[in-house]
Amino acid sequence: MAKDGTARGGQRVGAGRKSKALTDKIADGRLNGAMILPEPTEIEGADVPPVKNYLKATQKNGKDLCAEDIYIETYKWLKDRGCEMLVNNQLIEQYAMSVSRWIQCEECISEYGFLAKHPTTSAAIASPYVAMSREYMKQVNQCWYQIYQIVKENCSVEFGGRSPQDDLMERLLSARKGK
């Protein structure tokens, strides 16, 4: 800490060796520092915890919000990898809501186009849905990176293959068809 109260010097953000995934540590035979959770003893429960009502709400335009489907799909993906207890349900809900809002913005862009009319001058302006879509996509990616990092660091089995993040464009196209 400098005399003027600012923190200068030190390690830069993102510098240094990246941490290895748990599966890589197990494959290398180096488990020092790796925490492997014990297998639960005969726990019985539902596949997916109850979905909150705001993830199932009907929207103003009359369409259903697809956040419930995304939440269930993401939770099952986490459960298949044994990481559902490590990821906070609020993070999964936030991810599902962001994806569904992104899909809504993309549907509006398809319906209304990239241009809008200025309310006072009636001149052409960029559609606000484009900026909203970009912001929701940033949120989606940020939430997914957090979820994926938890899975990468704690999953003791191979975590590759199809993930809910891979199906975003497919979900967007199927939402347009009304499926």
mmCIF file of C-alpha atoms in Angstrom:
data_model
loop_
_atom_site.group_PDB
_atom_site.id
_atom_site.type_symbol
_atom_site.label_atom_id
_atom_site.label_comp_id
_atom_site.label_asym_id
_atom_site.label_seq_id
_atom_site.Cartn_x
_atom_site.Cartn_y
_atom_site.Cartn_z
ATOM 1 C CA MET A 1 0.000 0.000 0.000
ATOM 2 C CA ALA A 2 1.455 3.356 -1.030
ATOM 3 C CA LYS A 3 1.362 6.487 1.172
ATOM 4 C CA ASP A 4 -1.452 7.961 -0.893
ATOM 5 C CA GLY A 5 -3.666 4.956 -0.126
ATOM 6 C CA THR A 6 -3.534 3.271 -3.518
ATOM 7 C CA ALA A 7 -2.574 -0.337 -3.978
ATOM 8 C CA ARG A 8 0.208 -0.486 -6.561
ATOM 9 C CA GLY A 9 2.422 -3.297 -7.600
ATOM 10 C CA GLY A 10 1.917 -6.924 -6.862
ATOM 11 C CA GLN A 11 0.646 -9.692 -9.029
ATOM 12 C CA ARG A 12 -1.481 -8.795 -12.028
ATOM 13 C CA VAL A 13 -4.956 -10.205 -12.395
ATOM 14 C CA GLY A 14 -4.908 -13.419 -14.403
ATOM 15 C CA ALA A 15 -1.134 -13.801 -14.105
ATOM 16 C CA GLY A 16 0.405 -17.081 -13.147
ATOM 17 C CA ARG A 17 -0.216 -20.695 -13.952
ATOM 18 C CA LYS A 18 -3.833 -21.660 -14.526
ATOM 19 C CA SER A 19 -5.288 -24.224 -12.138
ATOM 20 C CA LYS A 20 -5.847 -27.692 -13.544
ATOM 21 C CA ALA A 21 -9.204 -29.409 -13.656
ATOM 22 C CA LEU A 22 -9.839 -32.117 -11.066
ATOM 23 C CA THR A 23 -10.023 -34.798 -13.779
ATOM 24 C CA ASP A 24 -6.532 -33.811 -14.957
ATOM 25 C CA LYS A 25 -5.207 -33.996 -11.390
ATOM 26 C CA ILE A 26 -6.703 -37.463 -10.946
ATOM 27 C CA ALA A 27 -5.296 -38.613 -14.301
ATOM 28 C CA ASP A 28 -1.813 -37.344 -13.342
ATOM 29 C CA GLY A 29 -2.062 -39.047 -9.951
ATOM 30 C CA ARG A 30 -1.482 -35.773 -8.085
ATOM 31 C CA LEU A 31 -4.324 -35.311 -5.646
ATOM 32 C CA ASN A 32 -2.491 -33.104 -3.174
ATOM 33 C CA GLY A 33 -4.674 -30.073 -2.702
ATOM 34 C CA ALA A 34 -7.592 -31.655 -4.564
ATOM 35 C CA MET A 35 -10.664 -32.213 -2.472
ATOM 36 C CA ILE A 36 -12.757 -35.192 -3.526
ATOM 37 C CA LEU A 37 -16.189 -35.229 -1.990
ATOM 38 C CA PRO A 38 -17.375 -38.525 -0.499
ATOM 39 C CA GLU A 39 -20.259 -40.315 -2.152
ATOM 40 C CA PRO A 40 -23.561 -39.685 -0.350
ATOM 41 C CA THR A 41 -25.157 -42.619 1.389
ATOM 42 C CA GLU A 42 -28.560 -43.454 -0.012
ATOM 43 C CA ILE A 43 -30.001 -39.981 -0.363
ATOM 44 C CA GLU A 44 -33.391 -40.012 -1.979
ATOM 45 C CA GLY A 45 -34.877 -36.943 -3.576
ATOM 46 C CA ALA A 46 -36.294 -35.320 -6.651
ATOM 47 C CA ASP A 47 -34.375 -35.012 -9.883
ATOM 48 C CA VAL A 48 -34.716 -31.245 -9.874
ATOM 49 C CA PRO A 49 -35.713 -28.976 -7.007
ATOM 50 C CA PRO A 50 -39.021 -27.129 -7.437
ATOM 51 C CA VAL A 51 -38.793 -24.337 -9.998
ATOM 52 C CA LYS A 52 -39.646 -20.855 -8.733
ATOM 53 C CA ASN A 53 -42.805 -19.223 -10.081
ATOM 54 C CA TYR A 54 -41.020 -16.277 -11.685
ATOM 55 C CA LEU A 55 -39.197 -18.699 -13.982
ATOM 56 C CA LYS A 56 -42.557 -19.996 -15.245
ATOM 57 C CA ALA A 57 -44.411 -16.682 -15.605
ATOM 58 C CA THR A 58 -46.403 -15.873 -18.719
ATOM 59 C CA GLN A 59 -45.033 -12.783 -20.405
ATOM 60 C CA LYS A 60 -46.879 -9.614 -21.390
ATOM 61 C CA ASN A 61 -46.986 -10.687 -25.036
ATOM 62 C CA GLY A 62 -48.715 -13.947 -24.005
ATOM 63 C CA LYS A 63 -45.760 -16.230 -24.669
ATOM 64 C CA ASP A 64 -44.333 -18.534 -22.035
ATOM 65 C CA LEU A 65 -40.931 -17.831 -20.550
ATOM 66 C CA CYS A 66 -38.530 -20.664 -21.386
ATOM 67 C CA ALA A 67 -36.474 -20.151 -18.212
ATOM 68 C CA GLU A 68 -38.033 -23.209 -16.542
ATOM 69 C CA ASP A 69 -36.791 -25.516 -19.307
ATOM 70 C CA ILE A 70 -33.314 -24.004 -19.203
ATOM 71 C CA TYR A 71 -33.172 -24.304 -15.400
ATOM 72 C CA ILE A 72 -34.191 -27.976 -15.498
ATOM 73 C CA GLU A 73 -31.773 -28.791 -18.324
ATOM 74 C CA THR A 74 -28.861 -27.053 -16.595
ATOM 75 C CA TYR A 75 -29.628 -28.667 -13.230
ATOM 76 C CA LYS A 76 -29.792 -32.138 -14.800
ATOM 77 C CA TRP A 77 -26.488 -31.467 -16.591
ATOM 78 C CA LEU A 78 -24.930 -30.561 -13.243
ATOM 79 C CA LYS A 79 -26.494 -33.595 -11.558
ATOM 80 C CA ASP A 80 -25.051 -35.935 -14.209
ATOM 81 C CA ARG A 81 -21.625 -34.625 -13.273
ATOM 82 C CA GLY A 82 -22.264 -34.749 -9.519
ATOM 83 C CA CYS A 83 -21.879 -31.000 -9.048
ATOM 84 C CA GLU A 84 -25.462 -29.906 -8.419
ATOM 85 C CA MET A 85 -24.798 -29.347 -4.704
ATOM 86 C CA LEU A 86 -21.731 -27.198 -5.403
ATOM 87 C CA VAL A 87 -23.467 -24.642 -7.612
ATOM 88 C CA ASN A 88 -25.816 -22.205 -5.916
ATOM 89 C CA ASN A 89 -29.412 -22.524 -7.165
ATOM 90 C CA GLN A 90 -29.596 -18.745 -7.500
ATOM 91 C CA LEU A 91 -26.752 -18.838 -10.012
ATOM 92 C CA ILE A 92 -28.609 -21.461 -12.054
ATOM 93 C CA GLU A 93 -31.799 -19.375 -11.842
ATOM 94 C CA GLN A 94 -29.918 -16.260 -12.922
ATOM 95 C CA TYR A 95 -28.406 -18.148 -15.862
ATOM 96 C CA ALA A 96 -31.811 -19.502 -16.921
ATOM 97 C CA MET A 97 -33.480 -16.105 -16.647
ATOM 98 C CA SER A 98 -30.700 -14.373 -18.612
ATOM 99 C CA VAL A 99 -30.912 -16.945 -21.413
ATOM 100 C CA SER A 100 -34.682 -16.614 -21.654
ATOM 101 C CA ARG A 101 -34.485 -12.794 -21.696
ATOM 102 C CA TRP A 102 -31.806 -12.979 -24.409
ATOM 103 C CA ILE A 103 -34.132 -15.177 -26.454
ATOM 104 C CA GLN A 104 -36.948 -12.662 -25.960
ATOM 105 C CA CYS A 105 -34.748 -9.814 -27.191
ATOM 106 C CA GLU A 106 -33.688 -11.821 -30.236
ATOM 107 C CA GLU A 107 -37.330 -12.586 -31.036
ATOM 108 C CA CYS A 108 -38.136 -8.866 -30.828
ATOM 109 C CA ILE A 109 -35.229 -8.043 -33.141
ATOM 110 C CA SER A 110 -36.575 -10.593 -35.629
ATOM 111 C CA GLU A 111 -40.089 -9.174 -35.338
ATOM 112 C CA TYR A 112 -39.365 -5.437 -35.318
ATOM 113 C CA GLY A 113 -35.984 -5.211 -37.038
ATOM 114 C CA PHE A 114 -32.757 -3.420 -36.209
ATOM 115 C CA LEU A 115 -34.207 0.081 -36.501
ATOM 116 C CA ALA A 116 -36.745 1.925 -34.374
ATOM 117 C CA LYS A 117 -38.438 5.301 -34.583
ATOM 118 C CA HIS A 118 -37.279 8.061 -32.235
ATOM 119 C CA PRO A 119 -40.207 9.060 -29.967
ATOM 120 C CA THR A 120 -39.904 12.830 -30.506
ATOM 121 C CA THR A 121 -38.140 13.373 -33.827
ATOM 122 C CA SER A 122 -39.461 10.250 -35.610
ATOM 123 C CA ALA A 123 -35.999 9.729 -37.053
ATOM 124 C CA ALA A 124 -34.574 6.234 -37.416
ATOM 125 C CA ILE A 125 -32.498 5.053 -34.449
ATOM 126 C CA ALA A 126 -30.918 1.773 -33.502
ATOM 127 C CA SER A 127 -33.364 -0.628 -31.911
ATOM 128 C CA PRO A 128 -33.001 -0.784 -28.114
ATOM 129 C CA TYR A 129 -33.478 -4.562 -28.327
ATOM 130 C CA VAL A 130 -30.063 -4.907 -29.931
ATOM 131 C CA ALA A 131 -28.298 -3.321 -26.950
ATOM 132 C CA MET A 132 -30.448 -5.271 -24.485
ATOM 133 C CA SER A 133 -29.677 -8.505 -26.311
ATOM 134 C CA ARG A 134 -25.949 -7.776 -26.148
ATOM 135 C CA GLU A 135 -26.148 -7.099 -22.391
ATOM 136 C CA TYR A 136 -28.141 -10.267 -21.706
ATOM 137 C CA MET A 137 -25.647 -12.287 -23.745
ATOM 138 C CA LYS A 138 -22.840 -10.900 -21.582
ATOM 139 C CA GLN A 139 -24.771 -11.966 -18.476
ATOM 140 C CA VAL A 140 -25.380 -15.419 -19.940
ATOM 141 C CA ASN A 141 -21.702 -15.925 -20.680
ATOM 142 C CA GLN A 142 -20.598 -14.615 -17.287
ATOM 143 C CA CYS A 143 -23.008 -16.902 -15.414
ATOM 144 C CA TRP A 144 -22.065 -19.878 -17.571
ATOM 145 C CA TYR A 145 -18.333 -19.306 -16.998
ATOM 146 C CA GLN A 146 -18.956 -19.314 -13.242
ATOM 147 C CA ILE A 147 -20.964 -22.544 -13.421
ATOM 148 C CA TYR A 148 -18.476 -24.204 -15.759
ATOM 149 C CA GLN A 149 -15.517 -23.192 -13.572
ATOM 150 C CA ILE A 150 -17.131 -24.876 -10.559
ATOM 151 C CA VAL A 151 -17.740 -28.026 -12.602
ATOM 152 C CA LYS A 152 -14.211 -27.962 -14.027
ATOM 153 C CA GLU A 153 -12.605 -27.643 -10.605
ATOM 154 C CA ASN A 154 -14.793 -30.170 -8.786
ATOM 155 C CA CYS A 155 -15.955 -32.807 -11.257
ATOM 156 C CA SER A 156 -14.119 -36.096 -10.793
ATOM 157 C CA VAL A 157 -15.502 -37.599 -14.027
ATOM 158 C CA GLU A 158 -15.096 -36.337 -17.573
ATOM 159 C CA PHE A 159 -17.273 -33.251 -17.963
ATOM 160 C CA GLY A 160 -17.099 -32.822 -21.717
ATOM 161 C CA GLY A 161 -19.859 -33.471 -24.197
ATOM 162 C CA ARG A 162 -22.967 -31.441 -24.860
ATOM 163 C CA SER A 163 -23.741 -28.734 -22.362
ATOM 164 C CA PRO A 164 -26.717 -26.396 -21.930
ATOM 165 C CA GLN A 165 -24.567 -23.552 -23.281
ATOM 166 C CA ASP A 166 -24.172 -25.433 -26.584
ATOM 167 C CA ASP A 167 -27.921 -25.431 -27.181
ATOM 168 C CA LEU A 168 -28.527 -21.662 -26.996
ATOM 169 C CA MET A 169 -28.947 -21.080 -30.723
ATOM 170 C CA GLU A 170 -31.060 -24.210 -31.080
ATOM 171 C CA ARG A 171 -33.290 -22.990 -28.251
ATOM 172 C CA LEU A 172 -33.567 -19.561 -29.885
ATOM 173 C CA LEU A 173 -34.644 -21.084 -33.205
ATOM 174 C CA SER A 174 -37.148 -23.437 -31.587
ATOM 175 C CA ALA A 175 -38.608 -20.559 -29.528
ATOM 176 C CA ARG A 176 -39.344 -18.696 -32.756
ATOM 177 C CA LYS A 177 -41.363 -21.658 -34.022
ATOM 178 C CA GLY A 178 -43.428 -21.580 -30.842
ATOM 179 C CA LYS A 179 -42.218 -24.967 -29.551
#
